[in-house]
PDB file of C-alpha atoms in Angstrom:
ATOM      1  CA  CYS A 263      57.843 -89.722 -61.614  1.00 82.00           C
ATOM      2  CA  ILE A 264      59.013 -93.271 -62.319  1.00 95.00           C
ATOM      3  CA  ALA A 265      56.735 -95.330 -64.556  1.00 97.00           C
ATOM      4  CA  THR A 266      55.898 -98.858 -63.362  1.00 97.00           C
ATOM      5  CA  PHE A 267      55.250-101.705 -65.784  1.00 98.00           C
ATOM      6  CA  ARG A 268      53.710-105.041 -64.824  1.00 97.00           C
ATOM      7  CA  SER A 269      53.488-106.825 -68.169  1.00 98.00           C
ATOM      8  CA  VAL A 270      56.171-107.878 -70.617  1.00 98.00           C
ATOM      9  CA  ASP A 271      54.291-106.184 -73.472  1.00 98.00           C
ATOM     10  CA  ALA A 272      54.084-102.865 -71.605  1.00 98.00           C
ATOM     11  CA  MET A 273      57.789-102.972 -70.743  1.00 98.00           C
ATOM     12  CA  ARG A 274      58.664-103.729 -74.359  1.00 98.00           C
ATOM     13  CA  LYS A 275      56.609-100.740 -75.543  1.00 98.00           C
ATOM     14  CA  GLU A 276      58.510 -98.516 -73.117  1.00 98.00           C
ATOM     15  CA  ARG A 277      61.785 -99.962 -74.398  1.00 98.00           C
ATOM     16  CA  SER A 278      60.674 -99.175 -77.958  1.00 98.00           C
ATOM     17  CA  ARG A 279      60.105 -95.570 -76.903  1.00 98.00           C
ATOM     18  CA  MET A 280      63.677 -95.435 -75.574  1.00 98.00           C
ATOM     19  CA  GLU A 281      64.951 -96.922 -78.833  1.00 97.00           C
ATOM     20  CA  LYS A 282      63.119 -94.354 -80.964  1.00 98.00           C
ATOM     21  CA  GLU A 283      64.596 -91.583 -78.835  1.00 98.00           C
ATOM     22  CA  GLN A 284      68.061 -93.176 -79.257  1.00 98.00           C
ATOM     23  CA  LYS A 285      68.606 -93.542 -75.531  1.00 98.00           C
ATOM     24  CA  LYS A 286      71.467 -95.589 -74.149  1.00 98.00           C
ATOM     25  CA  VAL A 287      69.710 -97.927 -71.713  1.00 98.00           C
ATOM     26  CA  GLY A 288      71.109 -99.235 -68.445  1.00 98.00           C
ATOM     27  CA  TYR A 289      69.477-102.003 -66.443  1.00 98.00           C
ATOM     28  CA  VAL A 290      69.596-103.057 -62.796  1.00 98.00           C
ATOM     29  CA  PRO A 291      67.867-106.375 -61.958  1.00 98.00           C
ATOM     30  CA  THR A 292      66.855-106.725 -58.295  1.00 97.00           C
ATOM     31  CA  MET A 293      64.563-108.755 -56.064  1.00 96.00           C
ATOM     32  CA  GLY A 294      63.467-105.607 -54.229  1.00 95.00           C
ATOM     33  CA  ALA A 295      63.911-104.681 -50.560  1.00 94.00           C
ATOM     34  CA  LEU A 296      66.399-102.161 -51.906  1.00 96.00           C
ATOM     35  CA  HIS A 297      69.361-101.013 -49.822  1.00 95.00           C
ATOM     36  CA  GLN A 298      72.320 -98.746 -50.544  1.00 96.00           C
ATOM     37  CA  GLY A 299      74.020-101.507 -52.511  1.00 96.00           C
ATOM     38  CA  HIS A 300      71.150-101.531 -55.004  1.00 97.00           C
ATOM     39  CA  ILE A 301      71.134 -97.741 -55.111  1.00 97.00           C
ATOM     40  CA  SER A 302      74.849 -97.758 -55.961  1.00 97.00           C
ATOM     41  CA  LEU A 303      74.072-100.054 -58.914  1.00 98.00           C
ATOM     42  CA  ALA A 304      71.386 -97.652 -60.142  1.00 98.00           C
ATOM     43  CA  GLU A 305      73.757 -94.720 -59.689  1.00 98.00           C
ATOM     44  CA  ALA A 306      76.470 -96.534 -61.652  1.00 98.00           C
ATOM     45  CA  ALA A 307      73.959 -97.210 -64.428  1.00 98.00           C
ATOM     46  CA  ALA A 308      72.845 -93.565 -64.385  1.00 98.00           C
ATOM     47  CA  ALA A 309      76.458 -92.413 -64.729  1.00 98.00           C
ATOM     48  CA  GLU A 310      76.981 -94.477 -67.898  1.00 98.00           C
ATOM     49  CA  CYS A 311      73.544 -94.454 -69.541  1.00 98.00           C
ATOM     50  CA  ASP A 312      70.808 -92.008 -70.574  1.00 98.00           C
ATOM     51  CA  GLU A 313      67.898 -93.910 -69.026  1.00 98.00           C
ATOM     52  CA  VAL A 314      67.790 -96.716 -66.473  1.00 98.00           C
ATOM     53  CA  VAL A 315      65.334 -99.572 -65.979  1.00 98.00           C
ATOM     54  CA  VAL A 316      65.178-101.288 -62.578  1.00 98.00           C
ATOM     55  CA  SER A 317      63.359-104.593 -62.260  1.00 98.00           C
ATOM     56  CA  ILE A 318      61.917-105.912 -59.017  1.00 98.00           C
ATOM     57  CA  TYR A 319      61.083-109.595 -59.166  1.00 97.00           C
ATOM     58  CA  VAL A 320      61.494-112.285 -56.517  1.00 96.00           C
ATOM     59  CA  ASN A 321      62.320-115.188 -58.809  1.00 96.00           C
ATOM     60  CA  PRO A 322      60.996-118.515 -57.454  1.00 95.00           C
ATOM     61  CA  THR A 323      63.252-120.736 -59.572  1.00 96.00           C
ATOM     62  CA  GLN A 324      66.445-119.617 -57.817  1.00 96.00           C
ATOM     63  CA  PHE A 325      65.150-120.607 -54.363  1.00 95.00           C
ATOM     64  CA  LEU A 326      65.587-124.143 -53.104  1.00 93.00           C
ATOM     65  CA  PRO A 327      62.865-125.996 -51.186  1.00 92.00           C
ATOM     66  CA  GLY A 328      62.840-124.776 -47.583  1.00 90.00           C
ATOM     67  CA  GLU A 329      64.526-121.458 -48.400  1.00 93.00           C
ATOM     68  CA  ASP A 330      63.049-118.015 -47.749  1.00 93.00           C
ATOM     69  CA  LEU A 331      60.960-117.446 -50.919  1.00 93.00           C
ATOM     70  CA  ALA A 332      57.753-116.745 -48.981  1.00 91.00           C
ATOM     71  CA  SER A 333      59.400-114.590 -46.320  1.00 90.00           C
ATOM     72  CA  TYR A 334      61.826-112.678 -48.569  1.00 91.00           C
ATOM     73  CA  PRO A 335      61.329-108.963 -47.737  1.00 89.00           C
ATOM     74  CA  ARG A 336      59.084-107.023 -50.123  1.00 92.00           C
ATOM     75  CA  ASP A 337      58.505-103.240 -50.084  1.00 92.00           C
ATOM     76  CA  LEU A 338      57.593-101.845 -53.521  1.00 92.00           C
ATOM     77  CA  GLU A 339      56.463 -98.455 -52.235  1.00 93.00           C
ATOM     78  CA  GLY A 340      59.657 -98.013 -50.211  1.00 95.00           C
ATOM     79  CA  ASP A 341      61.756 -99.184 -53.144  1.00 96.00           C
ATOM     80  CA  MET A 342      60.200 -96.620 -55.479  1.00 95.00           C
ATOM     81  CA  LYS A 343      60.895 -93.798 -53.020  1.00 96.00           C
ATOM     82  CA  LYS A 344      64.564 -94.822 -52.796  1.00 96.00           C
ATOM     83  CA  LEU A 345      64.910 -94.620 -56.586  1.00 97.00           C
ATOM     84  CA  GLU A 346      63.182 -91.253 -56.997  1.00 96.00           C
ATOM     85  CA  ASN A 347      66.397 -89.345 -56.298  1.00 95.00           C
ATOM     86  CA  ILE A 348      68.032 -90.785 -59.414  1.00 97.00           C
ATOM     87  CA  PRO A 349      66.461 -88.895 -62.335  1.00 97.00           C
ATOM     88  CA  GLU A 350      67.823 -91.313 -64.951  1.00 98.00           C
ATOM     89  CA  VAL A 351      65.675 -94.130 -63.488  1.00 98.00           C
ATOM     90  CA  LYS A 352      62.656 -93.920 -65.785  1.00 98.00           C
ATOM     91  CA  ALA A 353      61.045 -97.337 -65.423  1.00 98.00           C
ATOM     92  CA  ILE A 354      60.444-100.065 -62.878  1.00 98.00           C
ATOM     93  CA  PHE A 355      59.575-103.484 -64.270  1.00 98.00           C
ATOM     94  CA  PHE A 356      57.578-105.331 -61.617  1.00 97.00           C
ATOM     95  CA  PRO A 357      56.164-108.460 -63.266  1.00 98.00           C
ATOM     96  CA  PRO A 358      54.039-111.188 -61.679  1.00 96.00           C
ATOM     97  CA  THR A 359      55.326-114.744 -62.041  1.00 96.00           C
ATOM     98  CA  GLU A 360      52.762-115.629 -64.735  1.00 96.00           C
ATOM     99  CA  GLU A 361      54.409-112.991 -66.949  1.00 97.00           C
ATOM    100  CA  MET A 362      57.906-114.354 -66.411  1.00 97.00           C
ATOM    101  CA  TYR A 363      56.922-118.041 -66.631  1.00 97.00           C
ATOM    102  CA  PRO A 364      53.827-118.000 -68.882  1.00 94.00           C
ATOM    103  CA  ASP A 365      53.706-121.770 -69.413  1.00 89.00           C
ATOM    104  CA  GLY A 366      54.839-122.859 -65.968  1.00 85.00           C
ATOM    105  CA  GLY A 367      58.581-122.784 -66.523  1.00 81.00           C
ATOM    106  CA  ASP A 368      59.560-125.989 -68.329  1.00 88.00           C
ATOM    107  CA  ILE A 369      62.428-124.341 -70.245  1.00 93.00           C
ATOM    108  CA  TYR A 370      65.623-123.493 -68.377  1.00 95.00           C
ATOM    109  CA  VAL A 371      69.077-122.130 -69.107  1.00 96.00           C
ATOM    110  CA  GLY A 372      71.468-124.808 -67.877  1.00 93.00           C
ATOM    111  CA  VAL A 373      74.822-123.858 -66.380  1.00 92.00           C
ATOM    112  CA  ASP A 374      76.021-127.423 -65.749  1.00 85.00           C
ATOM    113  CA  THR A 375      79.764-127.428 -64.966  1.00 87.00           C
ATOM    114  CA  LEU A 376      79.732-123.816 -63.789  1.00 88.00           C
ATOM    115  CA  GLU A 377      77.197-124.701 -61.119  1.00 89.00           C
ATOM    116  CA  THR A 378      79.128-127.748 -59.995  1.00 89.00           C
ATOM    117  CA  ASN A 379      82.457-125.875 -60.025  1.00 91.00           C
ATOM    118  CA  LEU A 380      81.303-122.931 -57.916  1.00 93.00           C
ATOM    119  CA  ARG A 381      80.983-123.662 -54.209  1.00 93.00           C
ATOM    120  CA  GLU A 382      77.844-121.535 -54.009  1.00 94.00           C
ATOM    121  CA  GLY A 383      76.397-123.725 -56.740  1.00 93.00           C
ATOM    122  CA  GLN A 384      77.352-126.880 -54.854  1.00 93.00           C
ATOM    123  CA  SER A 385      75.828-125.445 -51.698  1.00 93.00           C
ATOM    124  CA  ARG A 386      72.575-124.486 -53.460  1.00 94.00           C
ATOM    125  CA  PRO A 387      72.042-126.960 -56.337  1.00 93.00           C
ATOM    126  CA  GLY A 388      69.745-125.491 -58.981  1.00 94.00           C
ATOM    127  CA  HIS A 389      70.171-121.913 -57.762  1.00 96.00           C
ATOM    128  CA  PHE A 390      72.354-120.701 -60.625  1.00 96.00           C
ATOM    129  CA  ARG A 391      70.146-122.450 -63.180  1.00 96.00           C
ATOM    130  CA  GLY A 392      67.267-120.357 -61.854  1.00 96.00           C
ATOM    131  CA  VAL A 393      69.385-117.200 -61.919  1.00 97.00           C
ATOM    132  CA  ALA A 394      70.606-117.810 -65.479  1.00 97.00           C
ATOM    133  CA  THR A 395      67.071-118.517 -66.665  1.00 97.00           C
ATOM    134  CA  VAL A 396      65.451-115.428 -65.187  1.00 98.00           C
ATOM    135  CA  VAL A 397      68.301-113.092 -66.157  1.00 98.00           C
ATOM    136  CA  THR A 398      68.110-114.338 -69.760  1.00 98.00           C
ATOM    137  CA  LYS A 399      64.368-113.639 -69.764  1.00 98.00           C
ATOM    138  CA  LEU A 400      64.812-110.188 -68.210  1.00 98.00           C
ATOM    139  CA  LEU A 401      67.579-109.231 -70.651  1.00 98.00           C
ATOM    140  CA  ASN A 402      65.340-110.333 -73.525  1.00 98.00           C
ATOM    141  CA  VAL A 403      62.542-108.083 -72.258  1.00 98.00           C
ATOM    142  CA  VAL A 404      64.569-104.991 -71.348  1.00 98.00           C
ATOM    143  CA  GLN A 405      67.295-105.356 -74.018  1.00 98.00           C
ATOM    144  CA  PRO A 406      69.671-102.963 -72.261  1.00 98.00           C
ATOM    145  CA  HIS A 407      72.983-101.773 -73.613  1.00 98.00           C
ATOM    146  CA  LYS A 408      74.503-102.383 -70.176  1.00 98.00           C
ATOM    147  CA  ALA A 409      73.339-104.392 -67.142  1.00 98.00           C
ATOM    148  CA  PHE A 410      74.780-103.767 -63.687  1.00 98.00           C
ATOM    149  CA  PHE A 411      75.411-106.444 -61.043  1.00 98.00           C
ATOM    150  CA  GLY A 412      76.969-106.263 -57.578  1.00 96.00           C
ATOM    151  CA  GLN A 413      80.229-108.076 -56.853  1.00 96.00           C
ATOM    152  CA  LYS A 414      78.764-109.302 -53.546  1.00 95.00           C
ATOM    153  CA  ASP A 415      77.175-112.136 -55.523  1.00 95.00           C
ATOM    154  CA  GLY A 416      80.516-113.082 -57.031  1.00 95.00           C
ATOM    155  CA  GLY A 417      79.507-116.495 -58.298  1.00 95.00           C
ATOM    156  CA  GLN A 418      76.451-114.995 -59.943  1.00 96.00           C
ATOM    157  CA  CYS A 419      78.643-112.460 -61.742  1.00 96.00           C
ATOM    158  CA  ILE A 420      80.849-115.241 -63.113  1.00 95.00           C
ATOM    159  CA  VAL A 421      77.800-117.215 -64.302  1.00 96.00           C
ATOM    160  CA  ILE A 422      76.074-114.248 -65.946  1.00 97.00           C
ATOM    161  CA  LYS A 423      79.183-113.004 -67.772  1.00 96.00           C
ATOM    162  CA  ARG A 424      79.790-116.498 -69.123  1.00 94.00           C
ATOM    163  CA  MET A 425      76.120-116.939 -70.060  1.00 96.00           C
ATOM    164  CA  VAL A 426      75.937-113.630 -71.941  1.00 97.00           C
ATOM    165  CA  LYS A 427      79.103-114.514 -73.852  1.00 96.00           C
ATOM    166  CA  GLU A 428      78.029-118.053 -74.755  1.00 94.00           C
ATOM    167  CA  LEU A 429      74.419-117.167 -75.665  1.00 96.00           C
ATOM    168  CA  LEU A 430      75.598-114.187 -77.755  1.00 97.00           C
ATOM    169  CA  LEU A 431      73.395-111.740 -75.859  1.00 97.00           C
ATOM    170  CA  ASN A 432      73.861-108.118 -76.911  1.00 97.00           C
ATOM    171  CA  THR A 433      74.350-106.630 -73.450  1.00 98.00           C
ATOM    172  CA  GLU A 434      77.515-105.563 -71.667  1.00 98.00           C
ATOM    173  CA  ILE A 435      77.695-106.844 -68.079  1.00 98.00           C
ATOM    174  CA  VAL A 436      79.157-104.342 -65.618  1.00 98.00           C
ATOM    175  CA  THR A 437      80.260-105.506 -62.166  1.00 97.00           C
ATOM    176  CA  VAL A 438      80.030-102.912 -59.378  1.00 97.00           C
ATOM    177  CA  PRO A 439      82.094-103.232 -56.153  1.00 96.00           C
ATOM    178  CA  THR A 440      80.309-104.515 -53.053  1.00 97.00           C
ATOM    179  CA  THR A 441      78.697-101.839 -50.888  1.00 97.00           C
ATOM    180  CA  ARG A 442      79.446-102.366 -47.199  1.00 97.00           C
ATOM    181  CA  GLU A 443      78.239-101.111 -43.836  1.00 96.00           C
ATOM    182  CA  GLU A 444      80.707 -98.949 -41.882  1.00 96.00           C
ATOM    183  CA  ASP A 445      82.060-102.025 -40.085  1.00 96.00           C
ATOM    184  CA  GLY A 446      82.555-103.952 -43.344  1.00 97.00           C
ATOM    185  CA  LEU A 447      79.454-106.155 -43.475  1.00 97.00           C
ATOM    186  CA  ALA A 448      78.318-106.605 -47.075  1.00 97.00           C
ATOM    187  CA  MET A 449      74.925-104.998 -47.582  1.00 96.00           C
ATOM    188  CA  SER A 450      72.187-107.527 -48.272  1.00 95.00           C
ATOM    189  CA  SER A 451      68.406-107.591 -48.087  1.00 93.00           C
ATOM    190  CA  ARG A 452      68.760-110.678 -45.890  1.00 94.00           C
ATOM    191  CA  ASN A 453      70.638-108.650 -43.246  1.00 95.00           C
ATOM    192  CA  ALA A 454      67.164-107.612 -42.103  1.00 92.00           C
ATOM    193  CA  TYR A 455      66.784-111.125 -40.658  1.00 94.00           C
ATOM    194  CA  LEU A 456      69.661-110.610 -38.194  1.00 96.00           C
ATOM    195  CA  THR A 457      68.767-109.992 -34.550  1.00 96.00           C
ATOM    196  CA  LYS A 458      70.583-107.367 -32.474  1.00 96.00           C
ATOM    197  CA  GLU A 459      72.394-110.181 -30.701  1.00 96.00           C
ATOM    198  CA  GLU A 460      73.488-111.776 -33.963  1.00 97.00           C
ATOM    199  CA  ARG A 461      74.536-108.607 -35.811  1.00 96.00           C
ATOM    200  CA  PRO A 462      78.079-108.245 -34.304  1.00 95.00           C
ATOM    201  CA  HIS A 463      78.830-111.876 -35.161  1.00 96.00           C
ATOM    202  CA  ALA A 464      77.827-111.329 -38.800  1.00 97.00           C
ATOM    203  CA  LEU A 465      81.290-109.842 -39.415  1.00 97.00           C
ATOM    204  CA  ALA A 466      82.999-113.209 -38.945  1.00 97.00           C
ATOM    205  CA  LEU A 467      82.838-114.075 -42.643  1.00 98.00           C
ATOM    206  CA  TYR A 468      84.213-110.714 -43.771  1.00 98.00           C
ATOM    207  CA  LYS A 469      87.032-110.951 -41.213  1.00 97.00           C
ATOM    208  CA  SER A 470      87.967-114.428 -42.420  1.00 98.00           C
ATOM    209  CA  LEU A 471      87.996-113.295 -46.055  1.00 98.00           C
ATOM    210  CA  CYS A 472      90.112-110.254 -45.165  1.00 97.00           C
ATOM    211  CA  LEU A 473      92.679-112.494 -43.502  1.00 97.00           C
ATOM    212  CA  GLY A 474      92.848-114.742 -46.557  1.00 96.00           C
ATOM    213  CA  LYS A 475      93.138-111.748 -48.894  1.00 94.00           C
ATOM    214  CA  GLN A 476      95.894-110.286 -46.721  1.00 95.00           C
ATOM    215  CA  LEU A 477      97.858-113.540 -46.852  1.00 96.00           C
ATOM    216  CA  TYR A 478      97.491-113.569 -50.646  1.00 94.00           C
ATOM    217  CA  ASP A 479      98.518-109.917 -50.958  1.00 92.00           C
ATOM    218  CA  ASP A 480     101.554-110.626 -48.763  1.00 94.00           C
ATOM    219  CA  GLY A 481     102.700-113.269 -51.233  1.00 93.00           C
ATOM    220  CA  CYS A 482     101.198-116.513 -49.908  1.00 94.00           C
ATOM    221  CA  ARG A 483     100.094-118.791 -52.760  1.00 93.00           C
ATOM    222  CA  ASP A 484      99.360-121.894 -50.658  1.00 94.00           C
ATOM    223  CA  VAL A 485      95.646-122.758 -51.008  1.00 95.00           C
ATOM    224  CA  SER A 486      95.523-124.877 -47.836  1.00 94.00           C
ATOM    225  CA  LYS A 487      97.276-122.294 -45.666  1.00 95.00           C
ATOM    226  CA  ILE A 488      94.952-119.503 -46.765  1.00 96.00           C
ATOM    227  CA  LEU A 489      91.756-121.527 -46.369  1.00 96.00           C
ATOM    228  CA  ASN A 490      92.756-123.088 -43.048  1.00 95.00           C
ATOM    229  CA  SER A 491      93.846-119.762 -41.546  1.00 97.00           C
ATOM    230  CA  ALA A 492      90.589-118.103 -42.594  1.00 97.00           C
ATOM    231  CA  MET A 493      88.450-121.004 -41.396  1.00 97.00           C
ATOM    232  CA  LYS A 494      89.888-120.658 -37.889  1.00 96.00           C
ATOM    233  CA  ILE A 495      88.201-117.259 -37.606  1.00 95.00           C
ATOM    234  CA  LEU A 496      84.826-118.691 -38.581  1.00 95.00           C
ATOM    235  CA  GLU A 497      85.208-121.646 -36.254  1.00 95.00           C
ATOM    236  CA  SER A 498      86.105-119.342 -33.350  1.00 95.00           C
ATOM    237  CA  GLU A 499      82.620-117.780 -33.460  1.00 94.00           C
ATOM    238  CA  PRO A 500      80.273-119.987 -31.399  1.00 91.00           C
ATOM    239  CA  MET A 501      77.106-118.540 -32.968  1.00 95.00           C
ATOM    240  CA  VAL A 502      78.339-119.121 -36.521  1.00 97.00           C
ATOM    241  CA  LYS A 503      77.984-122.277 -38.601  1.00 97.00           C
ATOM    242  CA  PRO A 504      80.602-122.185 -41.408  1.00 97.00           C
ATOM    243  CA  LEU A 505      79.206-123.458 -44.717  1.00 97.00           C
ATOM    244  CA  TYR A 506      82.257-123.088 -46.939  1.00 96.00           C
ATOM    245  CA  LEU A 507      85.320-121.043 -47.858  1.00 97.00           C
ATOM    246  CA  ASP A 508      86.663-121.207 -51.384  1.00 96.00           C
ATOM    247  CA  LEU A 509      89.359-119.871 -53.694  1.00 96.00           C
ATOM    248  CA  CYS A 510      88.423-119.892 -57.365  1.00 95.00           C
ATOM    249  CA  SER A 511      89.179-118.266 -60.709  1.00 93.00           C
ATOM    250  CA  THR A 512      87.269-115.016 -61.285  1.00 91.00           C
ATOM    251  CA  ILE A 513      86.968-116.001 -64.958  1.00 87.00           C
ATOM    252  CA  THR A 514      86.052-119.696 -65.034  1.00 87.00           C
ATOM    253  CA  GLY A 515      84.769-120.262 -61.503  1.00 90.00           C
ATOM    254  CA  LEU A 516      87.057-123.291 -61.240  1.00 91.00           C
ATOM    255  CA  PRO A 517      88.251-123.851 -57.657  1.00 93.00           C
ATOM    256  CA  PHE A 518      91.916-123.921 -56.781  1.00 94.00           C
ATOM    257  CA  LYS A 519      92.604-127.217 -55.060  1.00 88.00           C
ATOM    258  CA  THR A 520      94.825-128.190 -52.159  1.00 85.00           C
ATOM    259  CA  GLY A 521      98.401-128.405 -53.356  1.00 84.00           C
ATOM    260  CA  GLU A 522      97.900-125.944 -56.213  1.00 86.00           C
ATOM    261  CA  THR A 523      99.827-122.684 -56.405  1.00 87.00           C
ATOM    262  CA  LEU A 524      97.637-119.626 -56.781  1.00 91.00           C
ATOM    263  CA  PRO A 525      98.316-117.291 -59.748  1.00 88.00           C
ATOM    264  CA  LYS A 526      99.913-113.902 -59.169  1.00 84.00           C
ATOM    265  CA  ASP A 527      97.656-111.925 -61.529  1.00 83.00           C
ATOM    266  CA  ASN A 528      94.840-111.249 -59.022  1.00 74.00           C
ATOM    267  CA  SER A 529      92.388-113.427 -60.981  1.00 90.00           C
ATOM    268  CA  VAL A 530      91.401-115.069 -57.690  1.00 94.00           C
ATOM    269  CA  MET A 531      88.082-114.770 -55.862  1.00 95.00           C
ATOM    270  CA  PHE A 532      88.013-115.670 -52.171  1.00 96.00           C
ATOM    271  CA  SER A 533      84.423-116.454 -51.219  1.00 97.00           C
ATOM    272  CA  GLY A 534      82.495-117.962 -48.375  1.00 97.00           C
ATOM    273  CA  ALA A 535      79.133-118.608 -46.775  1.00 97.00           C
ATOM    274  CA  MET A 536      77.980-119.066 -43.208  1.00 97.00           C
ATOM    275  CA  GLN A 537      74.782-119.567 -41.263  1.00 97.00           C
ATOM    276  CA  LEU A 538      73.998-117.235 -38.364  1.00 97.00           C
ATOM    277  CA  GLY A 539      70.732-118.163 -36.712  1.00 95.00           C
ATOM    278  CA  LYS A 540      68.122-118.169 -39.483  1.00 94.00           C
ATOM    279  CA  THR A 541      70.262-116.035 -41.800  1.00 95.00           C
ATOM    280  CA  ARG A 542      72.514-117.381 -44.534  1.00 96.00           C
ATOM    281  CA  LEU A 543      75.245-114.868 -45.378  1.00 97.00           C
ATOM    282  CA  ILE A 544      77.616-114.848 -48.363  1.00 97.00           C
ATOM    283  CA  ASP A 545      80.539-112.584 -49.240  1.00 97.00           C
ATOM    284  CA  ASN A 546      83.658-112.494 -51.379  1.00 97.00           C
ATOM    285  CA  LEU A 547      86.808-110.532 -52.043  1.00 96.00           C
ATOM    286  CA  ALA A 548      88.385-110.511 -55.487  1.00 88.00           C
TER     287      ALA A 548
END
């Protein structure tokens, strides 16, 4: 049976129990509506740690006005059932917002140039500040030895690794490869928004990224050629609204600009976002 904790104090007491028993603690932060991608993170944590904490919290500060905060899928009971088959998962931290932002949330973790460098940050100003703030809070509560994040949110991984390093947080960040549907679509809780008519067109972003990655793997280092070739796939889908395609450093998040030559050491992340009906989809290949 997995124990559920609503308050910060209760979660800290459970963490103290783990400490006394000298358990190596893994942590998987989520916003719930768990799918196989989340389960793979919990399984990765279970493989490397003695006990695993999973948090479920839909963080309001990483949503922009007009985004899907109110409608974001929530299914705590279903989420708990999906985690029951992983015996190392001992605790679910499921805090209300007043626990995470006790004084209304006036203090933030700023990510400044990282947010403006990353195209996802430019597309959603303030999003990564909200992510950095809540992840710092969650890491302070859970104090895991290792925390596991999915590569699907590539920009988020870059921000969190940099944040942990610069704030001297005592947690190792582990990035787990993106879990995909059989046809290649990156698993996401927001895929539930897609209609049957829209679902086949959701692959457009993945196909465009695959083309760009193939050009890179074949030796092309021309930023414009890769981006333009990939964008043609997105633009050929009448139901799709391209939002951006980007090539950036997997370490700094800095974009590679037109006219630059891409490095040969595979430190390149090819990312993109598109709108399909009411659903905003992101993906990346690194």
